[in-house]
CSV table of N, CA and C in Angstrom, one decimal:
chain,number,residue,atom,x,y,z
A,1,MET,N,8.1,7.6,31.2
A,1,MET,CA,8.7,6.6,30.9
A,1,MET,C,8.4,6.0,29.7
A,2,PRO,N,9.1,6.7,28.1
A,2,PRO,CA,8.6,5.1,27.1
A,2,PRO,C,8.4,3.9,27.3
A,3,MET,N,7.3,3.5,26.5
A,3,MET,CA,7.3,1.9,26.8
A,3,MET,C,7.6,1.5,25.5
A,4,GLU,N,8.6,0.0,25.2
A,4,GLU,CA,8.4,-0.7,23.6
A,4,GLU,C,7.3,-1.7,23.5
A,5,ALA,N,7.3,-1.6,22.5
A,5,ALA,CA,6.5,-1.4,21.5
A,5,ALA,C,6.0,-2.9,22.0
A,6,GLY,N,7.3,-4.3,21.6
A,6,GLY,CA,7.6,-5.2,22.0
A,6,GLY,C,7.5,-6.2,23.4
A,7,VAL,N,7.0,-4.6,24.6
A,7,VAL,CA,6.5,-5.3,25.6
A,7,VAL,C,4.9,-5.4,25.2
A,8,ILE,N,4.6,-3.8,25.3
A,8,ILE,CA,3.2,-4.1,25.1
A,8,ILE,C,2.9,-5.4,23.8
A,9,GLU,N,2.8,-6.2,23.2
A,9,GLU,CA,2.7,-7.0,22.3
A,9,GLU,C,2.8,-8.0,23.9
A,10,LYS,N,3.2,-7.9,24.4
A,10,LYS,CA,4.3,-9.3,24.3
A,10,LYS,C,3.2,-9.4,25.7
A,11,MET,N,2.1,-8.6,26.9
A,11,MET,CA,0.7,-8.5,27.3
A,11,MET,C,0.2,-8.7,27.5
A,12,ILE,N,-0.1,-8.3,25.5
A,12,ILE,CA,-1.5,-8.3,25.0
A,12,ILE,C,-1.1,-9.4,25.3
A,13,LYS,N,-0.7,-10.3,23.9
A,13,LYS,CA,-0.4,-12.0,24.7
A,13,LYS,C,-0.7,-12.4,25.3
A,14,GLU,N,0.1,-12.3,26.3
A,14,GLU,CA,-0.6,-13.4,27.9
A,14,GLU,C,-2.0,-13.4,27.9
A,15,ALA,N,-2.1,-12.0,28.2
A,15,ALA,CA,-3.6,-12.7,27.9
A,15,ALA,C,-4.5,-12.9,27.3
A,16,PHE,N,-3.9,-13.4,25.7
A,16,PHE,CA,-5.1,-13.5,24.8
A,16,PHE,C,-3.7,-14.3,23.7
A,17,PRO,N,-3.3,-15.6,24.4
A,17,PRO,CA,-2.5,-15.9,23.8
A,17,PRO,C,-3.2,-16.8,22.1
A,18,ASP,N,-4.5,-16.9,21.5
A,18,ASP,CA,-4.4,-16.8,20.1
A,18,ASP,C,-4.3,-15.5,19.2
A,19,ALA,N,-3.8,-14.0,20.1
A,19,ALA,CA,-3.9,-13.1,19.2
A,19,ALA,C,-2.9,-12.8,18.2
A,20,LYS,N,-3.0,-12.2,17.0
A,20,LYS,CA,-2.7,-11.5,16.6
A,20,LYS,C,-2.8,-10.1,16.5
A,21,VAL,N,-2.0,-9.8,16.6
A,21,VAL,CA,-0.8,-8.1,18.0
A,21,VAL,C,-0.1,-7.2,16.6
A,22,ILE,N,-0.8,-6.0,16.2
A,22,ILE,CA,0.2,-5.2,14.8
A,22,ILE,C,0.1,-3.9,16.0
A,23,ILE,N,1.2,-3.8,15.8
A,23,ILE,CA,2.1,-2.0,17.0
A,23,ILE,C,2.3,-1.8,16.2
A,24,GLU,N,1.6,0.1,16.3
A,24,GLU,CA,3.3,1.2,14.9
A,24,GLU,C,3.2,2.1,16.0
A,25,ASP,N,4.4,2.1,16.4
A,25,ASP,CA,4.6,4.0,17.2
A,25,ASP,C,4.2,4.9,15.9
A,26,LEU,N,3.6,5.7,16.8
A,26,LEU,CA,2.7,6.9,15.6
A,26,LEU,C,3.5,8.1,16.1
A,27,ARG,N,4.5,8.1,17.2
A,27,ARG,CA,5.1,9.7,16.7
A,27,ARG,C,6.6,9.0,16.5
A,28,GLY,N,7.1,7.8,16.3
A,28,GLY,CA,9.0,6.9,16.8
A,28,GLY,C,8.9,8.2,18.8
A,29,ASP,N,8.3,7.7,19.3
A,29,ASP,CA,8.7,8.6,20.8
A,29,ASP,C,8.7,6.9,21.7
A,30,GLY,N,7.4,5.9,21.4
A,30,GLY,CA,7.6,4.9,22.5
A,30,GLY,C,6.4,5.4,23.3
A,31,ASP,N,5.6,7.0,22.9
A,31,ASP,CA,4.5,6.9,24.5
A,31,ASP,C,2.8,6.9,23.5
A,32,HIS,N,3.2,6.7,21.8
A,32,HIS,CA,2.5,6.9,21.8
A,32,HIS,C,1.5,5.6,20.1
A,33,TYR,N,0.9,4.8,20.7
A,33,TYR,CA,1.3,3.5,19.2
A,33,TYR,C,-0.4,3.7,18.9
A,34,SER,N,-0.7,3.1,17.7
A,34,SER,CA,-1.7,2.6,17.7
A,34,SER,C,-1.1,0.8,18.0
A,35,ALA,N,-3.1,0.2,17.8
A,35,ALA,CA,-2.1,-1.7,17.9
A,35,ALA,C,-4.2,-1.7,17.1
A,36,LEU,N,-3.3,-3.2,16.4
A,36,LEU,CA,-4.5,-3.9,16.4
A,36,LEU,C,-4.4,-5.3,16.5
A,37,VAL,N,-5.5,-5.7,17.9
A,37,VAL,CA,-6.2,-6.6,18.4
A,37,VAL,C,-6.7,-7.8,17.3
A,38,VAL,N,-6.9,-8.8,17.1
A,38,VAL,CA,-7.7,-9.8,16.8
A,38,VAL,C,-7.6,-10.7,17.6
A,39,SER,N,-9.2,-11.7,18.5
A,39,SER,CA,-8.6,-12.7,19.4
A,39,SER,C,-9.8,-13.0,19.0
A,40,SER,N,-9.9,-14.4,18.7
A,40,SER,CA,-11.5,-15.4,19.3
A,40,SER,C,-12.0,-14.8,20.7
A,41,ALA,N,-11.6,-14.4,21.7
A,41,ALA,CA,-11.6,-14.1,23.2
A,41,ALA,C,-12.2,-12.4,22.7
A,42,PHE,N,-12.5,-12.4,21.4
A,42,PHE,CA,-13.6,-10.8,22.0
A,42,PHE,C,-15.1,-11.1,21.1
A,43,ALA,N,-14.9,-12.7,20.7
A,43,ALA,CA,-16.1,-13.0,19.9
A,43,ALA,C,-17.7,-12.5,21.1
A,44,GLY,N,-18.7,-11.7,20.2
A,44,GLY,CA,-19.8,-12.3,21.4
A,44,GLY,C,-19.9,-11.2,22.2
A,45,LYS,N,-18.9,-9.8,21.9
A,45,LYS,CA,-18.2,-8.8,22.6
A,45,LYS,C,-18.2,-7.4,22.2
A,46,SER,N,-19.2,-6.4,22.8
A,46,SER,CA,-19.1,-5.0,22.2
A,46,SER,C,-17.8,-4.6,22.2
A,47,ARG,N,-18.1,-3.6,21.1
A,47,ARG,CA,-16.7,-3.0,20.9
A,47,ARG,C,-15.3,-2.5,21.8
A,48,VAL,N,-16.8,-1.4,22.8
A,48,VAL,CA,-16.5,-1.9,24.6
A,48,VAL,C,-15.9,-2.1,25.6
A,49,GLN,N,-16.1,-3.3,25.7
A,49,GLN,CA,-16.0,-4.6,26.4
A,49,GLN,C,-14.9,-5.5,25.4
A,50,GLN,N,-14.2,-5.1,23.8
A,50,GLN,CA,-12.3,-5.9,24.0
A,50,GLN,C,-12.3,-4.9,24.2
A,51,HIS,N,-12.4,-3.4,23.8
A,51,HIS,CA,-11.3,-2.6,24.5
A,51,HIS,C,-10.5,-2.8,25.9
A,52,GLN,N,-11.9,-2.5,26.8
A,52,GLN,CA,-11.8,-2.7,28.5
A,52,GLN,C,-10.8,-4.1,28.4
A,53,MET,N,-10.5,-5.3,27.6
A,53,MET,CA,-10.0,-6.6,27.7
A,53,MET,C,-8.8,-5.8,28.0
A,54,VAL,N,-8.6,-5.2,26.2
A,54,VAL,CA,-7.2,-5.3,25.9
A,54,VAL,C,-6.5,-4.8,27.4
A,55,TYR,N,-7.1,-3.5,27.4
A,55,TYR,CA,-6.4,-3.0,28.3
A,55,TYR,C,-6.6,-3.3,29.8
A,56,ALA,N,-7.3,-4.6,30.5
A,56,ALA,CA,-7.2,-4.8,31.6
A,56,ALA,C,-5.5,-5.1,31.4
A,57,SER,N,-5.6,-6.2,30.5
A,57,SER,CA,-4.5,-6.5,29.8
A,57,SER,C,-2.8,-6.2,30.6
A,58,LEU,N,-3.3,-4.9,29.9
A,58,LEU,CA,-1.8,-3.3,30.7
A,58,LEU,C,-1.7,-3.8,30.9
A,59,LYS,N,-1.7,-4.0,32.9
A,59,LYS,CA,-2.0,-4.1,33.7
A,59,LYS,C,-2.0,-2.5,34.7
A,60,GLY,N,-2.7,-1.2,33.6
A,60,GLY,CA,-2.3,0.1,34.8
A,60,GLY,C,-1.1,0.4,33.8
A,61,MET,N,-1.0,-0.1,33.0
A,61,MET,CA,0.3,1.3,32.5
A,61,MET,C,-0.4,2.9,31.1
A,62,MET,N,-2.0,1.7,31.5
A,62,MET,CA,-2.0,2.8,30.4
A,62,MET,C,-2.7,4.7,30.8
A,63,GLY,N,-1.9,5.3,30.9
A,63,GLY,CA,-2.5,6.3,30.8
A,63,GLY,C,-0.4,7.3,31.9
A,64,GLY,N,0.1,6.1,32.5
A,64,GLY,CA,1.0,6.2,32.7
A,64,GLY,C,2.2,6.4,32.1
A,65,ASP,N,3.5,4.4,32.3
A,65,ASP,CA,4.2,5.2,30.9
A,65,ASP,C,3.8,4.7,29.4
A,66,LEU,N,2.6,4.4,29.2
A,66,LEU,CA,2.2,3.7,27.8
A,66,LEU,C,1.0,4.8,27.9
A,67,HIS,N,0.8,6.7,27.3
A,67,HIS,CA,0.8,7.8,27.2
A,67,HIS,C,-0.5,6.7,26.6
A,68,ALA,N,-0.6,6.2,25.2
A,68,ALA,CA,-1.9,6.6,24.3
A,68,ALA,C,-1.5,5.4,23.4
A,69,LEU,N,-3.2,5.0,23.1
A,69,LEU,CA,-3.2,4.0,22.4
A,69,LEU,C,-3.9,3.5,22.1
A,70,ALA,N,-4.0,4.3,19.9
A,70,ALA,CA,-5.4,3.9,19.6
A,70,ALA,C,-5.4,2.6,18.9
A,71,LEU,N,-6.2,2.2,19.7
A,71,LEU,CA,-7.1,0.6,19.3
A,71,LEU,C,-7.9,0.2,18.7
A,72,GLN,N,-7.7,-0.8,18.4
A,72,GLN,CA,-8.8,-1.8,17.2
A,72,GLN,C,-8.4,-2.7,17.3
A,73,THR,N,-9.9,-3.6,17.8
A,73,THR,CA,-10.1,-4.8,17.9
A,73,THR,C,-10.6,-5.0,16.8
A,74,ALA,N,-10.6,-6.6,16.5
A,74,ALA,CA,-11.6,-7.9,15.7
A,74,ALA,C,-11.3,-8.7,16.4
A,75,THR,N,-12.7,-9.8,15.9
A,75,THR,CA,-12.4,-11.3,15.9
A,75,THR,C,-11.2,-11.8,14.6
A,76,PRO,N,-11.0,-13.3,14.2
A,76,PRO,CA,-10.3,-13.1,13.2
A,76,PRO,C,-11.3,-13.3,12.1
A,77,GLU,N,-12.9,-13.4,12.7
A,77,GLU,CA,-13.8,-13.9,11.3
A,77,GLU,C,-14.0,-12.2,11.2
A,78,THR,N,-14.5,-10.9,11.5
A,78,THR,CA,-14.5,-9.7,11.5
A,78,THR,C,-12.4,-8.6,11.1
A,79,ALA,N,-11.6,-9.8,11.6
A,79,ALA,CA,-10.5,-8.5,11.2
A,79,ALA,C,-10.2,-8.0,9.4
A,80,PRO,N,-10.1,-7.1,9.5
A,80,PRO,CA,-9.1,-5.9,8.3
A,80,PRO,C,-9.1,-7.9,7.3
A,81,ASP,N,-9.0,-7.5,6.0
A,81,ASP,CA,-7.9,-8.5,5.5
A,81,ASP,C,-7.0,-8.9,5.4
A,82,TRP,N,-6.2,-7.6,4.9
A,82,TRP,CA,-4.8,-7.3,5.3
A,82,TRP,C,-3.6,-7.4,6.4
A,83,ALA,N,-4.9,-7.5,7.9
A,83,ALA,CA,-4.6,-8.3,8.6
A,83,ALA,C,-4.8,-10.1,9.2
A,84,LYS,N,-5.9,-10.3,7.9
A,84,LYS,CA,-5.4,-11.8,7.9
A,84,LYS,C,-5.0,-12.9,7.4
A,85,ALA,N,-3.7,-12.2,6.7
A,85,ALA,CA,-2.8,-13.0,7.1
A,85,ALA,C,-0.8,-13.0,7.8
C-alpha cells in the first residue's frame, strides 16, 4: 500500500521538530520518493548516521509501505542554497 508524502513528512518532523523537509514523489505512484531533510540534529553526525536517524523516524515503514526513498540530509549550515529559503 503506497504512502502519502504528507505522512512521510509528518513522521520525520515528529522526530526532528526543527527540520525542513522537502519530499518529491518520483514516479507518481506513492512508492518512490526523494527527500531532503535539513535539521540541526545532524550536526557532528556522519552521512550514514544522519540517514539512519531518518530511517528510524519512519518506524519500520522502509521496504514495506514505503518502497524507495532517495534520501539527502544536511544541517542548516550545509544545506543547498535553494533549500535554505
